[in-house]
Each structure stands twice: as C-alpha cells, then as structure tokens.
Amino acid sequence: MSSLIRREIAGVPVAELARDFGTPTYVYDAATITQRIHALAPFDVVRFAQKANSNLAVLDLCRRHGVVVDAVSAGEIHRALAAGYQAQGDPAPIVYTADLFDRESLALVVEHGIAVNCGSADMIDQYGAEVSGGDITLRINPGFGHGHSQKTNTGGDHSKHGIWYEDLPDCLRRAERNGLRVAGIHVHIGSGADLEHLALVAGAVEKLALEAGDQVHAISAGGGLPVPYRPGDPSMNVDAYFVPWDEARKRLEDKFGHAVRIEIEPGRYLVAECGVLVTEVRARKHQGDNDFVLVDAGFNVLARPVMYGAYHPMSLAPCDDEPREEKDLVVGGPLCESGDIFTQEEGGFVRTQRLPDAKVGDLLLIECAGAYGFVMASNYNSKPLPAEVMIVDGKPHGIRARQTSEDLTRLETIPPVG
Ligand SMILES: *Cc1c(COP(=O)(O)O)cnc(C)c1O
C-alpha cells in the first residue's frame, strides 16, 4: 500500500474528524507540541513566538509546560492574557517585540507593565516618555540574515527589522537618557534559517552584549529553528545548537561577574509538525499534461505555498478500500485565482507532487501545517475561516469553531439611501 495513505491523526480516524468537525479543518496533536517543548530543555527560557499559531488552546498548553510568550501586536498581548499568562514576572511572561509601537500597543504595554523588546530607536524614546525607568531589551539586526525564503529573512540591510548593529551605541545612549536599563540583547535573523547561519548568531550576540556591557542579564537566540518539511530534510539538533550559545554565555558571565540567561524564541519549531490541514477532494480534472486534484481549502486557508512557494507533505485518507496507484498530481483549491495551488515553486510555477490517485470524497491531508497556517488564513472570496481541533490523549477537542456566513458580514452596514 502507498505510504502516502494515512487514515489516522494521533490515533483518531481522519474520517471521524471530517464527519464531526467538517472540512477544511486544522488538526493539532498536543503531544507533538509538548515533545518539542521538552527538546528545548537545555535553554533557560523557551519563549513561544505565538504569531506562528496563537490559538488560546495552544498558548494554554505552552503556559502549562513552562513556556513564556512573545507578542508582536496588541492583539497578541490580549491573547496571552486570555490564555492565563500574567502580565509581569521574571522571566517576563509576555514580551512585546516589534519595530514600532502603534498607539494601541504602546498604551497596552504601559497599562499592564508588559516587557518590551525594542527594534527601533523610536521605540526606546516613545516607551521612555511613558514609563519612569525599568528594563528593556534591544532587538539588533546584526547585518546578516537568513530564511527559508527571501520574504522570511529578517537580517541584513534590506530588512526593516531590528536596530542596525552600528546604531547600538546611539540606542544605548537613548536608553540611558530615558532612565532605562538595557537588560538583554536579542537577535532574530529569519524564519526557517539553516543551522550554519543560526550558529553565526551566537558570536554576533556575544559581541553586541559586550558592547552594551554588564547591564545585560539575558541574551536571546531568537527563533528561526528549521523544521523538516521535505522527506530527507535534517531534524534540528538542539543539543549541538546550544553549545555555541552556552559558550558565549559563559564568557559573558566571566566578564560581567553575574549570571546571564539564554532565551530561545521558536515559533515554527514548536508547532509546525503538530498540524494537519484536513480537506476534502471535490473535483478532478486534466488540463493538458496536468492532472488536477481540487480540494475545499485554498490559500484562504493555508497561504504558505502561494506566499513562499513552500512545500508541504501531503497524504490521502481514501473514502473506500480500493487500491490507489501513485500519480504526479497538481493540488489546487476553490478560489478564483490561478495562484490557488498548493503544489507550486517560489515564483508561482506549478509543480506536481507524488500522491495516491485521489477521487471526489477522499480526504486530502496537508501536513506540517501547524505553523503559519490558520494565523495567515483570510476571508478572501468570502470564505469563512476554518475550524481548529486539538487532539489530547487520543481525544479530539474543537478549539475554534468554523466561522459562519453571518460572521462574514457582521461588521458591515449599508448606508441609508435617499
Ligand atoms: C517570527 C519570529 C520568531 C519565530 O520565528 P520561527 O521561524 O517561527 O521560529 C521569533 N522571534 C521573532 C522576533 C519573530 O518575529
């Protein structure tokens, strides 16, 4: 039988999930998330970059396993509070990391005393004007970056992210003028970087921390830990990755004469592999040489392929017991857009993927979809946002209901005519 046939997710029959929750639905296996959390145990603090998957059930799971969170917006601060995180603590349960404060987020961090990680000089001044003293951390752009796509590379001179490394002395002076202590240095060079590039970051952070001096009590490795999307992609060796960080930390501790904490800030690594997008095959067609499978989810549900040419492993839960031979198929969705294709390269070139011959009524599983999946979903083509389900100890729980057609128009009003 084809290894691309899959009838269960974390012990629950796929057909049952589709029957009870409908399609398209994101299904997350809680055990995979806790496993990834435990793998990061060498680091003092694991801070989840919740933008990868900010469902309250995921945040709650992280919180119960000792993981703190990063928030990049006022909305993400509200989510963290709603999931039971305290506003303040040591280490800070919630850190606001951004390159700017919009008015709402500045008011919210001041109101709750949320820790801030400043990615621009303006943030330091604006925050300093609102608070009387305290600690901040600085997000520095070390002058180089790396990501799985040019769009997810967040270092180097084409990137808007972080304080340019040459501006650190100026930002240290600004912090001092505002009565703020720079208690931490943070670098995040990109999402889905490779280990070679990530290893360079420890050296850069050490140098920056020395420049900031002994006010520094924490260094952050940022996120970007890669995830094996394609068969044969290497898995992350956390213990090896930790070594250069631990060495840098020890040298800083010797120099400063006090403890220095190492934080890691993964998004994708914690949640990508736990997630499967369950879709239903609704049409088949041949166009010239291409053999299309059309499912009920498009880039309104999972945007990574159209955004980045991202590859997702896929498998099939057939609706009957007939043997299926494997074929090279193109998988697309329901949207009125020719780019609505899950099997595409960066640049929009359609490719094929080896899959069991699918028929209408089969369930197609798009795997490794727990990170940057639901959170990037939209209402394009007036499609409701999908449902989300979490499987805990073999039992599926609905953790977000599918939007309804009433939800789609709830905030709209027609002006009076005449
Ligand atoms: C997006 C982001 C992360 C997480 O990136 P991943 O590749 O998902 O690990 C971490 N830190 C910051 C500041 C981010 O913006």
Short mmCIF file of C-alpha atoms and ligand atoms in Angstrom, two decimals:
data_model
loop_
_atom_site.label_atom_id
_atom_site.label_comp_id
_atom_site.label_asym_id
_atom_site.label_seq_id
_atom_site.Cartn_x
_atom_site.Cartn_y
_atom_site.Cartn_z
CA MET A 1 0.00 0.00 0.00
CA SER A 2 1.18 3.52 -0.68
CA SER A 3 2.96 5.11 2.26
CA LEU A 4 1.05 8.24 1.34
CA ILE A 5 -2.20 6.72 2.59
CA ARG A 6 -2.96 7.93 6.12
CA ARG A 7 -6.20 7.12 7.91
CA GLU A 8 -5.45 8.46 11.40
CA ILE A 9 -4.12 11.56 13.10
CA ALA A 10 -2.75 10.95 16.60
CA GLY A 11 -4.94 7.86 16.91
CA VAL A 12 -8.17 9.47 15.68
CA PRO A 13 -9.64 8.31 12.34
CA VAL A 14 -9.49 11.12 9.77
CA ALA A 15 -12.98 10.22 8.54
CA GLU A 16 -14.30 10.80 12.07
CA LEU A 17 -12.61 14.20 12.32
CA ALA A 18 -14.11 15.25 8.97
CA ARG A 19 -17.55 13.97 9.97
CA ASP A 20 -17.56 15.72 13.38
CA PHE A 21 -15.82 18.98 12.52
CA GLY A 22 -16.28 19.36 8.77
CA THR A 23 -13.61 20.40 6.27
CA PRO A 24 -11.34 22.27 5.87
CA THR A 25 -10.15 21.90 9.47
CA TYR A 26 -6.77 22.31 11.12
CA VAL A 27 -5.98 19.41 13.47
CA TYR A 28 -3.17 19.75 16.04
CA ASP A 29 -1.61 16.91 18.02
CA ALA A 30 -0.86 18.27 21.51
CA ALA A 31 1.73 15.55 22.22
CA THR A 32 3.94 16.76 19.35
CA ILE A 33 3.99 20.27 20.80
CA THR A 34 4.96 19.07 24.30
CA GLN A 35 7.64 16.85 22.79
CA ARG A 36 9.20 19.86 21.01
CA ILE A 37 9.00 21.94 24.19
CA HIS A 38 10.92 19.27 26.09
CA ALA A 39 13.55 19.05 23.35
CA LEU A 40 14.45 22.70 24.06
CA ALA A 41 15.15 21.98 27.73
CA PRO A 42 18.86 22.99 27.54
CA PHE A 43 17.78 26.64 27.13
CA ASP A 44 16.95 28.58 30.31
CA VAL A 45 13.83 30.14 28.83
CA VAL A 46 11.67 28.98 25.91
CA ARG A 47 9.64 31.89 24.57
CA PHE A 48 7.00 30.87 22.00
CA ALA A 49 6.65 33.27 19.06
CA GLN A 50 2.88 33.00 19.11
CA LYS A 51 2.44 34.56 15.68
CA ALA A 52 3.09 31.03 14.32
CA ASN A 53 -0.10 29.68 15.97
CA SER A 54 -1.89 31.81 18.52
CA ASN A 55 -4.98 29.73 19.27
CA LEU A 56 -5.75 30.05 23.00
CA ALA A 57 -5.56 26.26 23.44
CA VAL A 58 -2.02 26.25 22.03
CA LEU A 59 -1.00 29.16 24.27
CA ASP A 60 -2.54 27.45 27.29
CA LEU A 61 -0.65 24.23 26.51
CA CYS A 62 2.60 26.19 26.24
CA ARG A 63 1.92 28.01 29.50
CA ARG A 64 1.23 24.79 31.38
CA HIS A 65 4.60 23.46 30.18
CA GLY A 66 6.57 26.46 31.39
CA VAL A 67 6.87 28.23 28.05
CA VAL A 68 6.59 32.05 28.04
CA VAL A 69 5.45 34.04 25.00
CA ASP A 70 6.40 36.71 22.53
CA ALA A 71 3.74 39.13 21.28
CA VAL A 72 4.09 41.26 18.16
CA SER A 73 0.84 43.21 18.49
CA ALA A 74 -1.74 44.42 20.98
CA GLY A 75 -3.93 41.55 19.81
CA GLU A 76 -1.27 39.00 20.72
CA ILE A 77 -0.90 40.59 24.18
CA HIS A 78 -4.67 40.21 24.67
CA ARG A 79 -4.43 36.57 23.56
CA ALA A 80 -1.61 35.82 26.02
CA LEU A 81 -3.59 37.41 28.89
CA ALA A 82 -6.71 35.49 27.83
CA ALA A 83 -4.69 32.24 27.88
CA GLY A 84 -3.76 32.86 31.51
CA TYR A 85 -0.34 34.47 31.25
CA GLN A 86 0.49 37.04 33.92
CA ALA A 87 1.45 40.49 32.60
CA GLN A 88 4.64 40.68 34.67
CA GLY A 89 7.22 38.32 36.15
CA ASP A 90 10.80 37.11 35.90
CA PRO A 91 11.39 35.93 33.23
CA ALA A 92 8.80 38.21 31.66
CA PRO A 93 5.78 36.00 30.83
CA ILE A 94 4.96 38.21 27.82
CA VAL A 95 7.41 40.30 25.79
CA TYR A 96 6.24 42.75 23.14
CA THR A 97 8.73 42.53 20.24
CA ALA A 98 8.30 44.86 17.28
CA ASP A 99 9.92 47.56 15.19
CA LEU A 100 7.31 50.10 16.18
CA PHE A 101 4.61 50.82 18.72
CA ASP A 102 1.25 51.56 17.22
CA ARG A 103 -0.73 53.73 19.64
CA GLU A 104 -2.78 50.81 20.92
CA SER A 105 0.19 48.56 21.70
CA LEU A 106 2.11 51.35 23.47
CA ALA A 107 -0.91 52.13 25.65
CA LEU A 108 -1.39 48.44 26.43
CA VAL A 109 2.22 47.67 27.41
CA VAL A 110 2.26 50.73 29.67
CA GLU A 111 -1.12 49.86 31.22
CA HIS A 112 -0.11 46.28 32.06
CA GLY A 113 3.63 46.77 32.55
CA ILE A 114 4.44 44.33 29.73
CA ALA A 115 8.16 43.93 28.94
CA VAL A 116 9.32 45.39 25.63
CA ASN A 117 11.98 44.33 23.14
CA CYS A 118 12.72 47.42 21.03
CA GLY A 119 13.51 47.06 17.34
CA SER A 120 13.93 50.77 16.65
CA ALA A 121 15.37 53.86 18.33
CA ASP A 122 11.92 55.47 18.20
CA MET A 123 10.51 52.70 20.35
CA ILE A 124 13.07 53.46 23.07
CA ASP A 125 12.15 57.15 23.16
CA GLN A 126 8.40 56.57 22.96
CA TYR A 127 8.48 53.96 25.72
CA GLY A 128 10.85 56.06 27.85
CA ALA A 129 8.45 59.01 27.63
CA GLU A 130 5.64 56.89 29.14
CA VAL A 131 7.41 55.00 31.95
CA SER A 132 9.74 56.01 34.76
CA GLY A 133 12.72 53.73 34.43
CA GLY A 134 12.91 49.94 34.22
CA ASP A 135 14.38 47.33 31.93
CA ILE A 136 14.15 46.95 28.17
CA THR A 137 15.82 44.61 25.73
CA LEU A 138 17.03 45.53 22.26
CA ARG A 139 16.43 43.58 19.08
CA ILE A 140 19.51 44.07 16.94
CA ASN A 141 19.91 43.48 13.21
CA PRO A 142 23.44 42.02 13.09
CA GLY A 143 23.94 42.97 9.43
CA PHE A 144 23.22 39.47 8.09
CA GLY A 145 20.18 37.24 7.93
CA HIS A 146 18.79 34.02 6.56
CA GLY A 147 15.37 32.42 5.98
CA HIS A 148 13.67 29.66 4.01
CA SER A 149 12.56 32.43 1.63
CA GLN A 150 13.76 35.97 0.91
CA LYS A 151 10.47 37.08 2.50
CA THR A 152 11.33 35.45 5.82
CA ASN A 153 14.91 36.72 6.01
CA THR A 154 14.87 39.31 8.79
CA GLY A 155 18.53 40.38 8.96
CA GLY A 156 20.80 42.36 6.66
CA ASP A 157 20.40 45.80 5.08
CA HIS A 158 17.26 45.01 3.03
CA SER A 159 15.40 44.06 6.22
CA LYS A 160 13.29 46.54 8.18
CA HIS A 161 13.79 44.51 11.36
CA GLY A 162 15.82 45.33 14.42
CA ILE A 163 18.20 48.12 15.36
CA TRP A 164 21.07 48.26 12.87
CA TYR A 165 24.14 46.94 14.72
CA GLU A 166 26.12 50.11 14.08
CA ASP A 167 23.38 52.10 15.84
CA LEU A 168 23.73 50.20 19.11
CA PRO A 169 25.90 52.91 20.78
CA ASP A 170 23.30 55.57 19.91
CA CYS A 171 20.49 53.38 21.28
CA LEU A 172 22.40 52.70 24.49
CA ARG A 173 22.70 56.47 25.00
CA ARG A 174 18.98 56.94 24.30
CA ALA A 175 18.10 54.25 26.84
CA GLU A 176 20.31 55.91 29.43
CA ARG A 177 18.81 59.36 28.74
CA ASN A 178 15.38 57.79 29.33
CA GLY A 179 16.49 56.11 32.56
CA LEU A 180 16.11 52.63 31.03
CA ARG A 181 18.43 49.68 31.59
CA VAL A 182 19.28 47.54 28.54
CA ALA A 183 18.97 44.18 30.29
CA GLY A 184 19.01 41.98 27.22
CA ILE A 185 20.24 41.64 23.65
CA HIS A 186 18.09 39.80 21.12
CA VAL A 187 18.77 38.80 17.52
CA HIS A 188 16.34 37.02 15.17
CA ILE A 189 17.82 36.64 11.69
CA GLY A 190 14.91 34.95 9.98
CA SER A 191 12.34 32.23 9.87
CA GLY A 192 13.37 28.77 8.72
CA ALA A 193 17.08 29.60 8.64
CA ASP A 194 19.69 26.86 8.33
CA LEU A 195 21.89 25.79 11.21
CA GLU A 196 25.05 27.19 9.65
CA HIS A 197 23.60 30.70 9.64
CA LEU A 198 21.98 30.29 13.05
CA ALA A 199 25.34 29.32 14.56
CA LEU A 200 26.79 32.69 13.47
CA VAL A 201 24.23 34.47 15.61
CA ALA A 202 25.73 33.42 18.96
CA GLY A 203 29.02 35.15 18.08
CA ALA A 204 27.21 38.29 16.95
CA VAL A 205 25.10 38.44 20.11
CA GLU A 206 28.16 37.98 22.31
CA LYS A 207 29.88 40.92 20.64
CA LEU A 208 26.78 43.11 20.96
CA ALA A 209 26.31 42.16 24.62
CA LEU A 210 29.91 43.13 25.36
CA GLU A 211 29.23 46.49 23.72
CA ALA A 212 26.16 47.01 25.92
CA GLY A 213 28.13 45.98 28.99
CA ASP A 214 27.27 44.45 32.34
CA GLN A 215 23.71 45.79 32.43
CA VAL A 216 22.97 42.77 30.17
CA HIS A 217 21.44 39.85 32.10
CA ALA A 218 19.89 37.91 29.22
CA ILE A 219 20.65 37.07 25.62
CA SER A 220 18.09 35.77 23.17
CA ALA A 221 18.83 33.48 20.25
CA GLY A 222 15.58 34.47 18.53
CA GLY A 223 13.66 31.84 16.57
CA GLY A 224 14.10 30.55 13.06
CA LEU A 225 14.82 26.93 14.00
CA PRO A 226 14.28 24.86 10.86
CA VAL A 227 11.66 22.13 10.53
CA PRO A 228 11.90 19.13 8.18
CA TYR A 229 9.16 19.79 5.62
CA ARG A 230 10.55 17.60 2.84
CA PRO A 231 11.45 13.95 3.16
CA GLY A 232 15.18 13.81 3.92
CA ASP A 233 15.37 17.30 5.46
CA PRO A 234 17.56 17.10 8.58
CA SER A 235 15.95 17.39 12.01
CA MET A 236 17.14 20.09 14.36
CA ASN A 237 19.97 19.01 16.66
CA VAL A 238 19.11 21.16 19.66
CA ASP A 239 21.98 19.97 21.84
CA ALA A 240 24.57 20.85 19.18
CA TYR A 241 22.92 24.23 18.57
CA PHE A 242 23.00 25.00 22.28
CA VAL A 243 26.80 24.61 22.55
CA PRO A 244 27.91 27.93 20.96
CA TRP A 245 25.25 29.76 22.99
CA ASP A 246 26.36 28.21 26.24
CA GLU A 247 29.99 29.06 25.46
CA ALA A 248 29.10 32.66 24.64
CA ARG A 249 27.06 32.90 27.84
CA LYS A 250 29.92 31.60 29.99
CA ARG A 251 32.36 34.13 28.55
CA LEU A 252 29.85 36.92 29.21
CA GLU A 253 29.26 35.71 32.77
CA ASP A 254 33.04 35.73 33.42
CA LYS A 255 33.30 39.24 32.05
CA PHE A 256 30.22 40.67 33.79
CA GLY A 257 30.50 38.77 37.08
CA HIS A 258 26.83 37.81 37.16
CA ALA A 259 24.52 35.20 35.65
CA VAL A 260 23.38 35.60 32.03
CA ARG A 261 20.24 33.80 30.90
CA ILE A 262 19.80 32.30 27.42
CA GLU A 263 16.37 32.56 25.84
CA ILE A 264 15.23 30.84 22.67
CA GLU A 265 12.20 32.08 20.76
CA PRO A 266 10.83 29.47 18.39
CA GLY A 267 7.55 29.69 16.52
CA ARG A 268 7.62 27.14 13.72
CA TYR A 269 9.73 24.59 15.62
CA LEU A 270 7.14 24.13 18.37
CA VAL A 271 4.00 23.93 16.23
CA ALA A 272 4.69 23.18 12.53
CA GLU A 273 4.82 19.39 12.75
CA CYS A 274 1.83 19.03 15.09
CA GLY A 275 -0.62 20.34 12.49
CA VAL A 276 -2.53 18.71 9.64
CA LEU A 277 -4.97 20.56 7.42
CA VAL A 278 -7.80 18.16 6.59
CA THR A 279 -9.50 18.94 3.27
CA GLU A 280 -11.98 17.11 1.08
CA VAL A 281 -11.39 16.36 -2.60
CA ARG A 282 -14.28 17.95 -4.52
CA ALA A 283 -13.18 17.74 -8.17
CA ARG A 284 -10.66 16.12 -10.53
CA LYS A 285 -9.64 17.41 -13.94
CA HIS A 286 -6.95 17.11 -16.60
CA GLN A 287 -5.69 20.25 -18.33
CA GLY A 288 -3.16 19.27 -21.00
CA ASP A 289 -0.37 17.43 -19.21
CA ASN A 290 -1.51 18.36 -15.72
CA ASP A 291 -3.65 16.16 -13.54
CA PHE A 292 -5.52 18.33 -11.01
CA VAL A 293 -6.99 17.46 -7.63
CA LEU A 294 -9.22 20.26 -6.34
CA VAL A 295 -9.93 20.41 -2.63
CA ASP A 296 -12.18 22.61 -0.46
CA ALA A 297 -9.29 24.68 1.01
CA GLY A 298 -7.29 27.28 -0.88
CA PHE A 299 -4.76 29.93 0.02
CA ASN A 300 -7.54 31.50 2.06
CA VAL A 301 -6.88 28.61 4.50
CA LEU A 302 -3.15 27.90 4.01
CA ALA A 303 -1.15 30.71 2.40
CA ARG A 304 2.42 29.38 2.69
CA PRO A 305 2.59 27.78 -0.80
CA VAL A 306 1.35 30.92 -2.58
CA MET A 307 3.34 33.28 -0.31
CA TYR A 308 6.67 31.46 -0.34
CA GLY A 309 6.40 28.52 -2.76
CA ALA A 310 6.51 26.46 0.43
CA TYR A 311 6.43 22.66 0.21
CA HIS A 312 4.04 20.67 2.40
CA PRO A 313 3.99 16.88 2.63
CA MET A 314 0.54 15.51 1.75
CA SER A 315 -1.25 12.24 2.12
CA LEU A 316 -4.64 10.78 1.36
CA ALA A 317 -7.38 9.25 3.50
CA PRO A 318 -9.39 7.41 0.83
CA CYS A 319 -13.17 7.20 1.11
CA ASP A 320 -13.15 3.48 0.18
CA ASP A 321 -10.87 0.44 0.20
CA GLU A 322 -9.99 0.40 -3.48
CA PRO A 323 -6.23 0.31 -4.08
CA ARG A 324 -4.85 3.62 -5.38
CA GLU A 325 -1.83 3.81 -7.62
CA GLU A 326 0.50 6.77 -7.08
CA LYS A 327 0.49 9.61 -9.60
CA ASP A 328 2.09 13.01 -10.08
CA LEU A 329 -0.71 15.38 -9.20
CA VAL A 330 -1.29 19.13 -9.02
CA VAL A 331 -3.31 20.13 -5.93
CA GLY A 332 -5.42 23.28 -6.03
CA GLY A 333 -8.23 24.95 -4.13
CA PRO A 334 -11.57 26.66 -4.79
CA LEU A 335 -10.52 30.31 -5.16
CA CYS A 336 -10.95 32.43 -8.27
CA GLU A 337 -7.18 32.90 -8.64
CA SER A 338 -4.83 30.89 -10.80
CA GLY A 339 -2.29 31.07 -7.95
CA ASP A 340 -4.56 28.98 -5.75
CA ILE A 341 -2.29 25.93 -6.00
CA PHE A 342 -0.69 24.07 -3.09
CA THR A 343 1.95 22.47 -5.32
CA GLN A 344 3.96 25.45 -6.56
CA GLU A 345 7.52 26.71 -6.52
CA GLU A 346 8.53 30.17 -5.36
CA GLY A 347 7.58 32.47 -8.27
CA GLY A 348 4.29 30.66 -8.84
CA PHE A 349 5.47 27.85 -11.13
CA VAL A 350 3.14 24.88 -10.86
CA ARG A 351 4.78 21.58 -9.96
CA THR A 352 3.42 18.12 -9.24
CA GLN A 353 3.51 16.03 -6.10
CA ARG A 354 3.51 12.23 -5.86
CA LEU A 355 0.18 11.21 -4.31
CA PRO A 356 -2.27 8.31 -4.34
CA ASP A 357 -4.79 8.75 -7.15
CA ALA A 358 -7.48 10.80 -5.41
CA LYS A 359 -11.19 10.75 -6.07
CA VAL A 360 -14.03 13.01 -5.07
CA GLY A 361 -14.96 12.29 -1.46
CA ASP A 362 -11.42 11.37 -0.35
CA LEU A 363 -9.82 13.45 2.37
CA LEU A 364 -6.53 15.07 1.42
CA LEU A 365 -4.20 15.82 4.35
CA ILE A 366 -1.80 18.74 4.05
CA GLU A 367 0.81 18.05 6.71
CA CYS A 368 3.31 20.13 8.68
CA ALA A 369 0.71 22.90 8.64
CA GLY A 370 0.61 23.86 12.34
CA ALA A 371 2.82 26.96 11.92
CA TYR A 372 1.80 29.99 9.84
CA GLY A 373 -1.31 28.13 8.77
CA PHE A 374 -4.52 29.22 10.47
CA VAL A 375 -2.94 32.52 11.58
CA MET A 376 -2.49 33.57 7.94
CA ALA A 377 -5.96 32.45 6.86
CA SER A 378 -8.27 35.07 5.37
CA ASN A 379 -11.85 35.60 4.27
CA TYR A 380 -10.87 36.04 0.62
CA ASN A 381 -13.68 35.05 -1.74
CA SER A 382 -15.95 35.37 1.32
CA LYS A 383 -14.82 32.02 2.65
CA PRO A 384 -15.31 31.51 6.39
CA LEU A 385 -12.18 30.86 8.48
CA PRO A 386 -11.72 27.11 9.06
CA ALA A 387 -12.26 25.19 12.31
CA GLU A 388 -9.37 24.14 14.58
CA VAL A 389 -9.18 20.92 16.58
CA MET A 390 -6.64 19.76 19.17
CA ILE A 391 -6.13 16.08 19.91
CA VAL A 392 -5.21 15.43 23.55
CA ASP A 393 -4.62 11.84 24.73
CA GLY A 394 -6.40 10.39 21.72
CA LYS A 395 -9.46 12.63 22.08
CA PRO A 396 -10.29 15.44 19.62
CA HIS A 397 -11.43 18.80 21.05
CA GLY A 398 -12.82 21.64 18.96
CA ILE A 399 -10.68 24.66 19.88
CA ARG A 400 -12.13 27.11 17.37
CA ALA A 401 -15.46 26.88 15.62
CA ARG A 402 -15.69 27.38 11.88
CA GLN A 403 -16.86 30.90 11.02
CA THR A 404 -20.42 31.20 9.79
CA SER A 405 -21.76 33.19 6.87
CA GLU A 406 -23.23 35.63 9.43
CA ASP A 407 -19.70 36.22 10.77
CA LEU A 408 -18.62 37.33 7.30
CA THR A 409 -20.94 40.35 7.16
CA ARG A 410 -21.35 41.09 10.87
CA LEU A 411 -19.28 44.31 10.85
CA GLU A 412 -20.76 45.73 7.66
CA THR A 413 -23.57 48.27 7.26
CA ILE A 414 -25.35 49.60 4.21
CA PRO A 415 -25.72 53.40 4.38
CA PRO A 416 -29.27 54.77 4.22
CA VAL A 417 -30.25 55.75 0.68
CA GLY A 418 -32.28 58.81 -0.39
C1 LIG B 1 8.65 35.24 13.72
C2 LIG B 1 9.56 35.45 14.86
C3 LIG B 1 10.07 34.37 15.56
C4 LIG B 1 9.76 32.93 15.22
O1 LIG B 1 10.26 32.53 14.00
P1 LIG B 1 10.17 30.99 13.64
O2 LIG B 1 10.89 30.84 12.36
O3 LIG B 1 8.73 30.65 13.52
O4 LIG B 1 10.84 30.24 14.74
C5 LIG B 1 10.87 34.61 16.65
N1 LIG B 1 11.16 35.88 17.02
C6 LIG B 1 10.68 36.94 16.37
C7 LIG B 1 11.01 38.29 16.84
C8 LIG B 1 9.86 36.77 15.26
O5 LIG B 1 9.40 37.84 14.61
#
